[in-house]
Amino acid sequence: MGDNYVMRPMTAADIDDAVAWAAAEGWNPGERDAQCFASVDPAGFIGGFLDGRMIASISVVNYDDAFSFLGFYIVQPEHRGKGYGYRLWQEGMAHAGDRTVGLDGVVAEQENYKRSGFELAYRNIRYGGAPALPAAVPGLEIRALKAPDEALKAFDRTAFPVARETFLDAWLRTRGHAAFAAYRGGTLAGYAVSRPCVSGAKIGPLFAMDAEVAGALAAATIGAVETNEIFLDVPEPNAAAVRLAEQLGLSPVFETARMYRGAAPDMDLSRIFGVTSFELG
């Protein structure tokens, strides 16, 4: 392996390429994920370039001084098994430093991640299909969201390891994303965002106090997208979330291993009815 292999932060165009690679791998990213993801930590998107052409990608996004999330770890097929990916992995982990790092890895790679110090926390299951809309819920008020307010930021923090205000602002404002909040008795009880993807649309996050609220938010987001193919990524330990996905008429299509290097963060999984994304947590 010569010196013509260079690792550096990706440009916006490079990040677009990485998202396209993820689509080719069948990960079905959102149409405008790249611009939202890069808003958090642009330096965390690192490419491996051979003779000036990107052949490998990784994102290790530092949310704060304590937590990072790893994604987009892809090596172009013709360059696999040659050490390029591992060198890029090391570069990404160096960017994370001593932070806790989370990832959603494909099941087949779990043992490799374990060798790098990651431990399995639980499985996330992707459900997909043509949804059946749940019935309206009396006593709930559903409002469209355009920007995160303080109540929403605080609610999000109960179901995500750290504050992520920059990301939320981009995620809610991005063209094509549809965001809704649910209020019970005037108090925020959950929120959800849907976005168009390479195939169909995904709901994520879907954070709610209970399954009733989650179902109402799912109905609002499904009604806001122009597709009859919906995907929802559900943490398997949340039995109520699994039941909701099944009640929506969705079926398992894919799964990941949620793993952490370092102490697993304190999150209320009972509020997570839909993961934000497998690439950013």
PDB file of C-alpha atoms in Angstrom:
ATOM      1  CA  MET A   1       0.000   0.000   0.000  1.00  0.00           C
ATOM      2  CA  GLY A   2       1.780   3.111  -1.232  1.00  0.00           C
ATOM      3  CA  ASP A   3       1.685   6.725  -0.181  1.00  0.00           C
ATOM      4  CA  ASN A   4      -0.969   7.486  -2.818  1.00  0.00           C
ATOM      5  CA  TYR A   5      -3.649   6.618  -0.250  1.00  0.00           C
ATOM      6  CA  VAL A   6      -4.741   9.803   1.536  1.00  0.00           C
ATOM      7  CA  MET A   7      -7.311  10.217   4.310  1.00  0.00           C
ATOM      8  CA  ARG A   8      -8.969  13.602   4.782  1.00  0.00           C
ATOM      9  CA  PRO A   9     -12.304  15.224   5.726  1.00  0.00           C
ATOM     10  CA  MET A  10     -14.886  14.917   2.975  1.00  0.00           C
ATOM     11  CA  THR A  11     -16.199  17.820   0.964  1.00  0.00           C
ATOM     12  CA  ALA A  12     -19.954  18.268   0.570  1.00  0.00           C
ATOM     13  CA  ALA A  13     -19.717  16.462  -2.774  1.00  0.00           C
ATOM     14  CA  ASP A  14     -17.805  13.602  -1.148  1.00  0.00           C
ATOM     15  CA  ILE A  15     -20.514  13.242   1.502  1.00  0.00           C
ATOM     16  CA  ASP A  16     -23.105  13.047  -1.256  1.00  0.00           C
ATOM     17  CA  ASP A  17     -21.047  10.221  -2.776  1.00  0.00           C
ATOM     18  CA  ALA A  18     -20.950   8.394   0.569  1.00  0.00           C
ATOM     19  CA  VAL A  19     -24.739   8.629   0.834  1.00  0.00           C
ATOM     20  CA  ALA A  20     -25.002   7.234  -2.698  1.00  0.00           C
ATOM     21  CA  TRP A  21     -22.747   4.337  -1.676  1.00  0.00           C
ATOM     22  CA  ALA A  22     -25.012   3.679   1.307  1.00  0.00           C
ATOM     23  CA  ALA A  23     -27.971   3.558  -1.085  1.00  0.00           C
ATOM     24  CA  ALA A  24     -26.128   1.083  -3.308  1.00  0.00           C
ATOM     25  CA  GLU A  25     -25.507  -1.105  -0.252  1.00  0.00           C
ATOM     26  CA  GLY A  26     -29.262  -1.209   0.336  1.00  0.00           C
ATOM     27  CA  TRP A  27     -29.259   1.022   3.433  1.00  0.00           C
ATOM     28  CA  ASN A  28     -31.891   3.301   1.899  1.00  0.00           C
ATOM     29  CA  PRO A  29     -30.734   6.711   3.199  1.00  0.00           C
ATOM     30  CA  GLY A  30     -32.914   9.809   3.075  1.00  0.00           C
ATOM     31  CA  GLU A  31     -32.736  11.976  -0.026  1.00  0.00           C
ATOM     32  CA  ARG A  32     -31.319  14.934   1.908  1.00  0.00           C
ATOM     33  CA  ASP A  33     -29.574  13.179   4.771  1.00  0.00           C
ATOM     34  CA  ALA A  34     -26.116  14.378   3.803  1.00  0.00           C
ATOM     35  CA  GLN A  35     -26.701  18.073   4.421  1.00  0.00           C
ATOM     36  CA  CYS A  36     -28.318  17.381   7.808  1.00  0.00           C
ATOM     37  CA  PHE A  37     -25.643  14.952   8.964  1.00  0.00           C
ATOM     38  CA  ALA A  38     -22.788  17.265   8.032  1.00  0.00           C
ATOM     39  CA  SER A  39     -24.297  20.106  10.073  1.00  0.00           C
ATOM     40  CA  VAL A  40     -23.248  18.366  13.304  1.00  0.00           C
ATOM     41  CA  ASP A  41     -19.532  17.712  12.762  1.00  0.00           C
ATOM     42  CA  PRO A  42     -18.256  18.220   9.210  1.00  0.00           C
ATOM     43  CA  ALA A  43     -14.756  17.074  10.195  1.00  0.00           C
ATOM     44  CA  GLY A  44     -16.222  13.741  11.269  1.00  0.00           C
ATOM     45  CA  PHE A  45     -16.886  12.672   7.675  1.00  0.00           C
ATOM     46  CA  ILE A  46     -13.584  11.207   6.518  1.00  0.00           C
ATOM     47  CA  GLY A  47     -12.760   9.727   3.147  1.00  0.00           C
ATOM     48  CA  GLY A  48      -9.957   7.471   1.990  1.00  0.00           C
ATOM     49  CA  PHE A  49      -8.656   8.573  -1.397  1.00  0.00           C
ATOM     50  CA  LEU A  50      -6.507   6.430  -3.692  1.00  0.00           C
ATOM     51  CA  ASP A  51      -4.843   8.316  -6.538  1.00  0.00           C
ATOM     52  CA  GLY A  52      -7.236  11.186  -5.817  1.00  0.00           C
ATOM     53  CA  ARG A  53     -10.439   9.096  -5.981  1.00  0.00           C
ATOM     54  CA  MET A  54     -12.484   8.283  -2.884  1.00  0.00           C
ATOM     55  CA  ILE A  55     -12.577   4.532  -2.329  1.00  0.00           C
ATOM     56  CA  ALA A  56     -13.610   4.388   1.354  1.00  0.00           C
ATOM     57  CA  SER A  57     -15.775   6.384   3.737  1.00  0.00           C
ATOM     58  CA  ILE A  58     -16.526   6.646   7.435  1.00  0.00           C
ATOM     59  CA  SER A  59     -18.342   9.115   9.647  1.00  0.00           C
ATOM     60  CA  VAL A  60     -17.497   9.479  13.320  1.00  0.00           C
ATOM     61  CA  VAL A  61     -19.649  12.409  14.349  1.00  0.00           C
ATOM     62  CA  ASN A  62     -18.725  14.042  17.643  1.00  0.00           C
ATOM     63  CA  TYR A  63     -21.912  15.372  19.223  1.00  0.00           C
ATOM     64  CA  ASP A  64     -20.122  16.760  22.277  1.00  0.00           C
ATOM     65  CA  ASP A  65     -17.094  16.028  24.453  1.00  0.00           C
ATOM     66  CA  ALA A  66     -18.493  12.680  25.586  1.00  0.00           C
ATOM     67  CA  PHE A  67     -20.400  11.020  22.709  1.00  0.00           C
ATOM     68  CA  SER A  68     -19.825  10.132  19.059  1.00  0.00           C
ATOM     69  CA  PHE A  69     -21.731   8.035  16.561  1.00  0.00           C
ATOM     70  CA  LEU A  70     -20.150   6.026  13.758  1.00  0.00           C
ATOM     71  CA  GLY A  71     -21.671   5.356  10.351  1.00  0.00           C
ATOM     72  CA  PHE A  72     -21.067   5.231   6.598  1.00  0.00           C
ATOM     73  CA  TYR A  73     -18.221   2.738   7.032  1.00  0.00           C
ATOM     74  CA  ILE A  74     -17.972   1.578   3.431  1.00  0.00           C
ATOM     75  CA  VAL A  75     -15.116   0.453   1.190  1.00  0.00           C
ATOM     76  CA  GLN A  76     -15.721   0.141  -2.516  1.00  0.00           C
ATOM     77  CA  PRO A  77     -15.945  -3.578  -3.354  1.00  0.00           C
ATOM     78  CA  GLU A  78     -12.868  -3.761  -5.559  1.00  0.00           C
ATOM     79  CA  HIS A  79     -10.699  -2.310  -2.768  1.00  0.00           C
ATOM     80  CA  ARG A  80     -11.892  -4.474   0.126  1.00  0.00           C
ATOM     81  CA  GLY A  81      -9.501  -6.760   1.981  1.00  0.00           C
ATOM     82  CA  LYS A  82      -6.477  -4.552   1.252  1.00  0.00           C
ATOM     83  CA  GLY A  83      -6.242  -2.610   4.506  1.00  0.00           C
ATOM     84  CA  TYR A  84      -7.649   0.678   3.238  1.00  0.00           C
ATOM     85  CA  GLY A  85     -10.814   0.363   5.310  1.00  0.00           C
ATOM     86  CA  TYR A  86      -8.996  -0.497   8.515  1.00  0.00           C
ATOM     87  CA  ARG A  87      -6.674   2.477   8.156  1.00  0.00           C
ATOM     88  CA  LEU A  88      -9.693   4.711   7.696  1.00  0.00           C
ATOM     89  CA  TRP A  89     -11.382   3.073  10.706  1.00  0.00           C
ATOM     90  CA  GLN A  90      -8.365   3.962  12.836  1.00  0.00           C
ATOM     91  CA  GLU A  91      -8.472   7.541  11.545  1.00  0.00           C
ATOM     92  CA  GLY A  92     -12.147   7.802  12.440  1.00  0.00           C
ATOM     93  CA  MET A  93     -11.667   6.388  15.916  1.00  0.00           C
ATOM     94  CA  ALA A  94      -8.834   8.831  16.483  1.00  0.00           C
ATOM     95  CA  HIS A  95     -11.278  11.631  15.657  1.00  0.00           C
ATOM     96  CA  ALA A  96     -13.586  10.320  18.393  1.00  0.00           C
ATOM     97  CA  GLY A  97     -10.774  10.264  20.941  1.00  0.00           C
ATOM     98  CA  ASP A  98     -11.864   8.869  24.306  1.00  0.00           C
ATOM     99  CA  ARG A  99     -15.579   9.526  23.727  1.00  0.00           C
ATOM    100  CA  THR A 100     -18.178   6.799  23.981  1.00  0.00           C
ATOM    101  CA  VAL A 101     -18.892   5.744  20.382  1.00  0.00           C
ATOM    102  CA  GLY A 102     -22.151   4.192  19.193  1.00  0.00           C
ATOM    103  CA  LEU A 103     -22.913   2.430  15.930  1.00  0.00           C
ATOM    104  CA  ASP A 104     -25.616   0.419  14.202  1.00  0.00           C
ATOM    105  CA  GLY A 105     -23.683  -2.365  12.524  1.00  0.00           C
ATOM    106  CA  VAL A 106     -24.833  -5.091  10.204  1.00  0.00           C
ATOM    107  CA  VAL A 107     -25.157  -8.347  12.097  1.00  0.00           C
ATOM    108  CA  ALA A 108     -22.418 -10.070  10.091  1.00  0.00           C
ATOM    109  CA  GLU A 109     -19.822  -7.546  11.307  1.00  0.00           C
ATOM    110  CA  GLN A 110     -20.569  -7.789  15.027  1.00  0.00           C
ATOM    111  CA  GLU A 111     -17.491  -9.863  15.812  1.00  0.00           C
ATOM    112  CA  ASN A 112     -15.227  -7.405  13.997  1.00  0.00           C
ATOM    113  CA  TYR A 113     -16.680  -4.532  16.003  1.00  0.00           C
ATOM    114  CA  LYS A 114     -16.201  -6.495  19.225  1.00  0.00           C
ATOM    115  CA  ARG A 115     -12.509  -6.816  18.428  1.00  0.00           C
ATOM    116  CA  SER A 116     -12.393  -3.010  18.315  1.00  0.00           C
ATOM    117  CA  GLY A 117     -13.868  -2.733  21.799  1.00  0.00           C
ATOM    118  CA  PHE A 118     -17.583  -2.460  20.976  1.00  0.00           C
ATOM    119  CA  GLU A 119     -20.202  -4.324  22.982  1.00  0.00           C
ATOM    120  CA  LEU A 120     -23.724  -5.257  21.906  1.00  0.00           C
ATOM    121  CA  ALA A 121     -26.471  -3.246  23.619  1.00  0.00           C
ATOM    122  CA  TYR A 122     -29.565  -4.439  21.705  1.00  0.00           C
ATOM    123  CA  ARG A 123     -30.928  -4.963  18.209  1.00  0.00           C
ATOM    124  CA  ASN A 124     -32.734  -2.430  16.070  1.00  0.00           C
ATOM    125  CA  ILE A 125     -35.268  -3.883  13.628  1.00  0.00           C
ATOM    126  CA  ARG A 126     -36.278  -2.097  10.441  1.00  0.00           C
ATOM    127  CA  TYR A 127     -39.952  -2.598   9.630  1.00  0.00           C
ATOM    128  CA  GLY A 128     -41.318  -1.678   6.220  1.00  0.00           C
ATOM    129  CA  GLY A 129     -44.292  -1.941   3.932  1.00  0.00           C
ATOM    130  CA  ALA A 130     -47.576  -0.295   3.037  1.00  0.00           C
ATOM    131  CA  PRO A 131     -48.939   1.097   6.307  1.00  0.00           C
ATOM    132  CA  ALA A 132     -52.378   0.919   7.820  1.00  0.00           C
ATOM    133  CA  LEU A 133     -53.258   4.211   9.479  1.00  0.00           C
ATOM    134  CA  PRO A 134     -54.165   3.972  13.171  1.00  0.00           C
ATOM    135  CA  ALA A 135     -57.371   5.523  14.428  1.00  0.00           C
ATOM    136  CA  ALA A 136     -57.445   9.085  15.723  1.00  0.00           C
ATOM    137  CA  VAL A 137     -56.742   9.483  19.428  1.00  0.00           C
ATOM    138  CA  PRO A 138     -59.174  11.644  21.430  1.00  0.00           C
ATOM    139  CA  GLY A 139     -57.547  14.250  23.637  1.00  0.00           C
ATOM    140  CA  LEU A 140     -54.354  14.541  21.611  1.00  0.00           C
ATOM    141  CA  GLU A 141     -53.449  17.662  19.671  1.00  0.00           C
ATOM    142  CA  ILE A 142     -51.101  17.212  16.717  1.00  0.00           C
ATOM    143  CA  ARG A 143     -49.237  20.289  15.481  1.00  0.00           C
ATOM    144  CA  ALA A 144     -46.866  20.715  12.547  1.00  0.00           C
ATOM    145  CA  LEU A 145     -43.288  21.586  13.556  1.00  0.00           C
ATOM    146  CA  LYS A 146     -40.916  23.919  11.738  1.00  0.00           C
ATOM    147  CA  ALA A 147     -38.226  24.401  14.367  1.00  0.00           C
ATOM    148  CA  PRO A 148     -37.328  22.827  17.721  1.00  0.00           C
ATOM    149  CA  ASP A 149     -38.485  24.768  20.777  1.00  0.00           C
ATOM    150  CA  GLU A 150     -37.109  24.317  24.289  1.00  0.00           C
ATOM    151  CA  ALA A 151     -39.734  21.742  25.257  1.00  0.00           C
ATOM    152  CA  LEU A 152     -38.930  19.609  22.228  1.00  0.00           C
ATOM    153  CA  LYS A 153     -35.169  19.835  22.846  1.00  0.00           C
ATOM    154  CA  ALA A 154     -35.704  18.691  26.422  1.00  0.00           C
ATOM    155  CA  PHE A 155     -37.957  15.823  25.334  1.00  0.00           C
ATOM    156  CA  ASP A 156     -35.448  14.717  22.695  1.00  0.00           C
ATOM    157  CA  ARG A 157     -32.721  14.636  25.321  1.00  0.00           C
ATOM    158  CA  THR A 158     -34.612  11.937  27.279  1.00  0.00           C
ATOM    159  CA  ALA A 159     -34.390   9.572  24.289  1.00  0.00           C
ATOM    160  CA  PHE A 160     -30.972  10.498  22.873  1.00  0.00           C
ATOM    161  CA  PRO A 161     -27.617  10.344  24.663  1.00  0.00           C
ATOM    162  CA  VAL A 162     -26.773  14.042  24.352  1.00  0.00           C
ATOM    163  CA  ALA A 163     -28.239  17.396  23.348  1.00  0.00           C
ATOM    164  CA  ARG A 164     -28.273  17.777  19.555  1.00  0.00           C
ATOM    165  CA  GLU A 165     -29.755  21.176  18.876  1.00  0.00           C
ATOM    166  CA  THR A 166     -27.809  21.863  15.667  1.00  0.00           C
ATOM    167  CA  PHE A 167     -28.922  18.586  14.159  1.00  0.00           C
ATOM    168  CA  LEU A 168     -32.558  19.011  15.211  1.00  0.00           C
ATOM    169  CA  ASP A 169     -32.696  22.453  13.680  1.00  0.00           C
ATOM    170  CA  ALA A 170     -31.462  21.088  10.347  1.00  0.00           C
ATOM    171  CA  TRP A 171     -33.600  17.929  10.530  1.00  0.00           C
ATOM    172  CA  LEU A 172     -36.854  19.790  11.099  1.00  0.00           C
ATOM    173  CA  ARG A 173     -36.219  22.549   8.559  1.00  0.00           C
ATOM    174  CA  THR A 174     -34.971  20.462   5.622  1.00  0.00           C
ATOM    175  CA  ARG A 175     -37.107  20.518   2.503  1.00  0.00           C
ATOM    176  CA  GLY A 176     -39.215  17.394   2.200  1.00  0.00           C
ATOM    177  CA  HIS A 177     -39.077  16.566   5.910  1.00  0.00           C
ATOM    178  CA  ALA A 178     -42.428  16.623   7.703  1.00  0.00           C
ATOM    179  CA  ALA A 179     -42.358  17.091  11.483  1.00  0.00           C
ATOM    180  CA  PHE A 180     -45.179  16.912  14.009  1.00  0.00           C
ATOM    181  CA  ALA A 181     -45.524  17.256  17.774  1.00  0.00           C
ATOM    182  CA  ALA A 182     -48.222  15.721  19.960  1.00  0.00           C
ATOM    183  CA  TYR A 183     -49.666  17.497  23.000  1.00  0.00           C
ATOM    184  CA  ARG A 184     -51.769  15.978  25.748  1.00  0.00           C
ATOM    185  CA  GLY A 185     -53.381  18.485  28.066  1.00  0.00           C
ATOM    186  CA  GLY A 186     -51.145  21.181  26.613  1.00  0.00           C
ATOM    187  CA  THR A 187     -47.948  19.267  27.457  1.00  0.00           C
ATOM    188  CA  LEU A 188     -45.587  17.869  24.831  1.00  0.00           C
ATOM    189  CA  ALA A 189     -46.020  14.098  24.690  1.00  0.00           C
ATOM    190  CA  GLY A 190     -43.876  13.254  21.680  1.00  0.00           C
ATOM    191  CA  TYR A 191     -42.712  14.203  18.202  1.00  0.00           C
ATOM    192  CA  ALA A 192     -41.906  12.581  14.890  1.00  0.00           C
ATOM    193  CA  VAL A 193     -40.274  13.385  11.561  1.00  0.00           C
ATOM    194  CA  SER A 194     -40.736  11.665   8.211  1.00  0.00           C
ATOM    195  CA  ARG A 195     -38.432  12.086   5.230  1.00  0.00           C
ATOM    196  CA  PRO A 196     -38.311  10.848   1.632  1.00  0.00           C
ATOM    197  CA  CYS A 197     -35.714   8.146   1.032  1.00  0.00           C
ATOM    198  CA  VAL A 198     -34.209   6.416  -1.974  1.00  0.00           C
ATOM    199  CA  SER A 199     -37.106   3.990  -1.607  1.00  0.00           C
ATOM    200  CA  GLY A 200     -40.278   5.157   0.133  1.00  0.00           C
ATOM    201  CA  ALA A 201     -40.051   7.233   3.297  1.00  0.00           C
ATOM    202  CA  LYS A 202     -38.766   6.727   6.837  1.00  0.00           C
ATOM    203  CA  ILE A 203     -40.200   7.919  10.116  1.00  0.00           C
ATOM    204  CA  GLY A 204     -37.432   8.929  12.501  1.00  0.00           C
ATOM    205  CA  PRO A 205     -37.227   9.963  15.155  1.00  0.00           C
ATOM    206  CA  LEU A 206     -40.527   8.772  16.563  1.00  0.00           C
ATOM    207  CA  PHE A 207     -40.234   9.610  20.245  1.00  0.00           C
ATOM    208  CA  ALA A 208     -43.350   9.402  22.406  1.00  0.00           C
ATOM    209  CA  MET A 209     -44.565   8.997  25.971  1.00  0.00           C
ATOM    210  CA  ASP A 210     -46.543   5.881  25.019  1.00  0.00           C
ATOM    211  CA  ALA A 211     -47.801   3.790  22.101  1.00  0.00           C
ATOM    212  CA  GLU A 212     -51.018   5.781  21.775  1.00  0.00           C
ATOM    213  CA  VAL A 213     -49.087   9.000  21.179  1.00  0.00           C
ATOM    214  CA  ALA A 214     -46.640   7.218  18.886  1.00  0.00           C
ATOM    215  CA  GLY A 215     -49.487   5.856  16.774  1.00  0.00           C
ATOM    216  CA  ALA A 216     -51.051   9.288  16.368  1.00  0.00           C
ATOM    217  CA  LEU A 217     -47.707  10.776  15.348  1.00  0.00           C
ATOM    218  CA  ALA A 218     -47.082   7.921  12.926  1.00  0.00           C
ATOM    219  CA  ALA A 219     -50.444   8.628  11.296  1.00  0.00           C
ATOM    220  CA  ALA A 220     -49.589  12.324  10.914  1.00  0.00           C
ATOM    221  CA  THR A 221     -46.206  11.651   9.341  1.00  0.00           C
ATOM    222  CA  ILE A 222     -47.512   8.929   7.038  1.00  0.00           C
ATOM    223  CA  GLY A 223     -50.224  11.291   5.843  1.00  0.00           C
ATOM    224  CA  ALA A 224     -47.619  13.912   4.980  1.00  0.00           C
ATOM    225  CA  VAL A 225     -45.495  11.851   2.580  1.00  0.00           C
ATOM    226  CA  GLU A 226     -46.210  11.041  -1.044  1.00  0.00           C
ATOM    227  CA  THR A 227     -45.542   7.324  -0.910  1.00  0.00           C
ATOM    228  CA  ASN A 228     -47.229   4.172   0.300  1.00  0.00           C
ATOM    229  CA  GLU A 229     -43.951   2.555   1.387  1.00  0.00           C
ATOM    230  CA  ILE A 230     -42.948   3.394   4.946  1.00  0.00           C
ATOM    231  CA  PHE A 231     -39.976   2.284   7.038  1.00  0.00           C
ATOM    232  CA  LEU A 232     -39.630   2.468  10.807  1.00  0.00           C
ATOM    233  CA  ASP A 233     -36.479   1.469  12.718  1.00  0.00           C
ATOM    234  CA  VAL A 234     -37.487   0.062  16.095  1.00  0.00           C
ATOM    235  CA  PRO A 235     -35.363  -0.838  19.146  1.00  0.00           C
ATOM    236  CA  GLU A 236     -36.260  -4.463  19.835  1.00  0.00           C
ATOM    237  CA  PRO A 237     -36.319  -4.082  23.655  1.00  0.00           C
ATOM    238  CA  ASN A 238     -39.263  -1.671  23.351  1.00  0.00           C
ATOM    239  CA  ALA A 239     -42.056  -4.229  23.046  1.00  0.00           C
ATOM    240  CA  ALA A 240     -44.686  -1.502  22.626  1.00  0.00           C
ATOM    241  CA  ALA A 241     -42.768  -0.117  19.638  1.00  0.00           C
ATOM    242  CA  VAL A 242     -42.562  -3.566  18.062  1.00  0.00           C
ATOM    243  CA  ARG A 243     -46.326  -4.002  18.515  1.00  0.00           C
ATOM    244  CA  LEU A 244     -46.988  -0.588  16.973  1.00  0.00           C
ATOM    245  CA  ALA A 245     -44.908  -1.430  13.900  1.00  0.00           C
ATOM    246  CA  GLU A 246     -46.899  -4.635  13.498  1.00  0.00           C
ATOM    247  CA  GLN A 247     -50.205  -2.818  14.029  1.00  0.00           C
ATOM    248  CA  LEU A 248     -49.184  -0.406  11.268  1.00  0.00           C
ATOM    249  CA  GLY A 249     -48.999  -3.423   8.958  1.00  0.00           C
ATOM    250  CA  LEU A 250     -45.208  -3.279   8.619  1.00  0.00           C
ATOM    251  CA  SER A 251     -42.910  -6.312   8.497  1.00  0.00           C
ATOM    252  CA  PRO A 252     -39.237  -6.831   9.458  1.00  0.00           C
ATOM    253  CA  VAL A 253     -36.919  -6.212   6.509  1.00  0.00           C
ATOM    254  CA  PHE A 254     -33.497  -5.593   8.094  1.00  0.00           C
ATOM    255  CA  GLU A 255     -31.775  -5.466  11.451  1.00  0.00           C
ATOM    256  CA  THR A 256     -28.710  -3.920  13.022  1.00  0.00           C
ATOM    257  CA  ALA A 257     -26.689  -4.414  16.159  1.00  0.00           C
ATOM    258  CA  ARG A 258     -26.625  -1.274  18.312  1.00  0.00           C
ATOM    259  CA  MET A 259     -23.186  -1.383  19.891  1.00  0.00           C
ATOM    260  CA  TYR A 260     -21.090   0.966  22.016  1.00  0.00           C
ATOM    261  CA  ARG A 261     -17.428   1.402  22.739  1.00  0.00           C
ATOM    262  CA  GLY A 262     -17.476   2.706  26.273  1.00  0.00           C
ATOM    263  CA  ALA A 263     -20.357   2.888  28.697  1.00  0.00           C
ATOM    264  CA  ALA A 264     -23.759   2.572  27.021  1.00  0.00           C
ATOM    265  CA  PRO A 265     -25.559   5.916  27.384  1.00  0.00           C
ATOM    266  CA  ASP A 266     -28.578   6.395  29.603  1.00  0.00           C
ATOM    267  CA  MET A 267     -31.621   6.613  27.323  1.00  0.00           C
ATOM    268  CA  ASP A 268     -35.290   5.899  27.942  1.00  0.00           C
ATOM    269  CA  LEU A 269     -35.865   3.179  25.334  1.00  0.00           C
ATOM    270  CA  SER A 270     -39.553   3.084  26.241  1.00  0.00           C
ATOM    271  CA  ARG A 271     -39.885   6.460  24.489  1.00  0.00           C
ATOM    272  CA  ILE A 272     -38.081   5.380  21.312  1.00  0.00           C
ATOM    273  CA  PHE A 273     -40.653   4.068  18.850  1.00  0.00           C
ATOM    274  CA  GLY A 274     -38.487   4.981  15.879  1.00  0.00           C
ATOM    275  CA  VAL A 275     -34.714   5.535  15.706  1.00  0.00           C
ATOM    276  CA  THR A 276     -33.621   8.777  14.036  1.00  0.00           C
ATOM    277  CA  SER A 277     -31.202   7.061  11.656  1.00  0.00           C
ATOM    278  CA  PHE A 278     -28.802   4.140  11.604  1.00  0.00           C
ATOM    279  CA  GLU A 279     -26.052   6.490  10.428  1.00  0.00           C
ATOM    280  CA  LEU A 280     -26.271   9.108  13.178  1.00  0.00           C
ATOM    281  CA  GLY A 281     -28.061   7.381  16.044  1.00  0.00           C
TER     282      GLY A 281
END
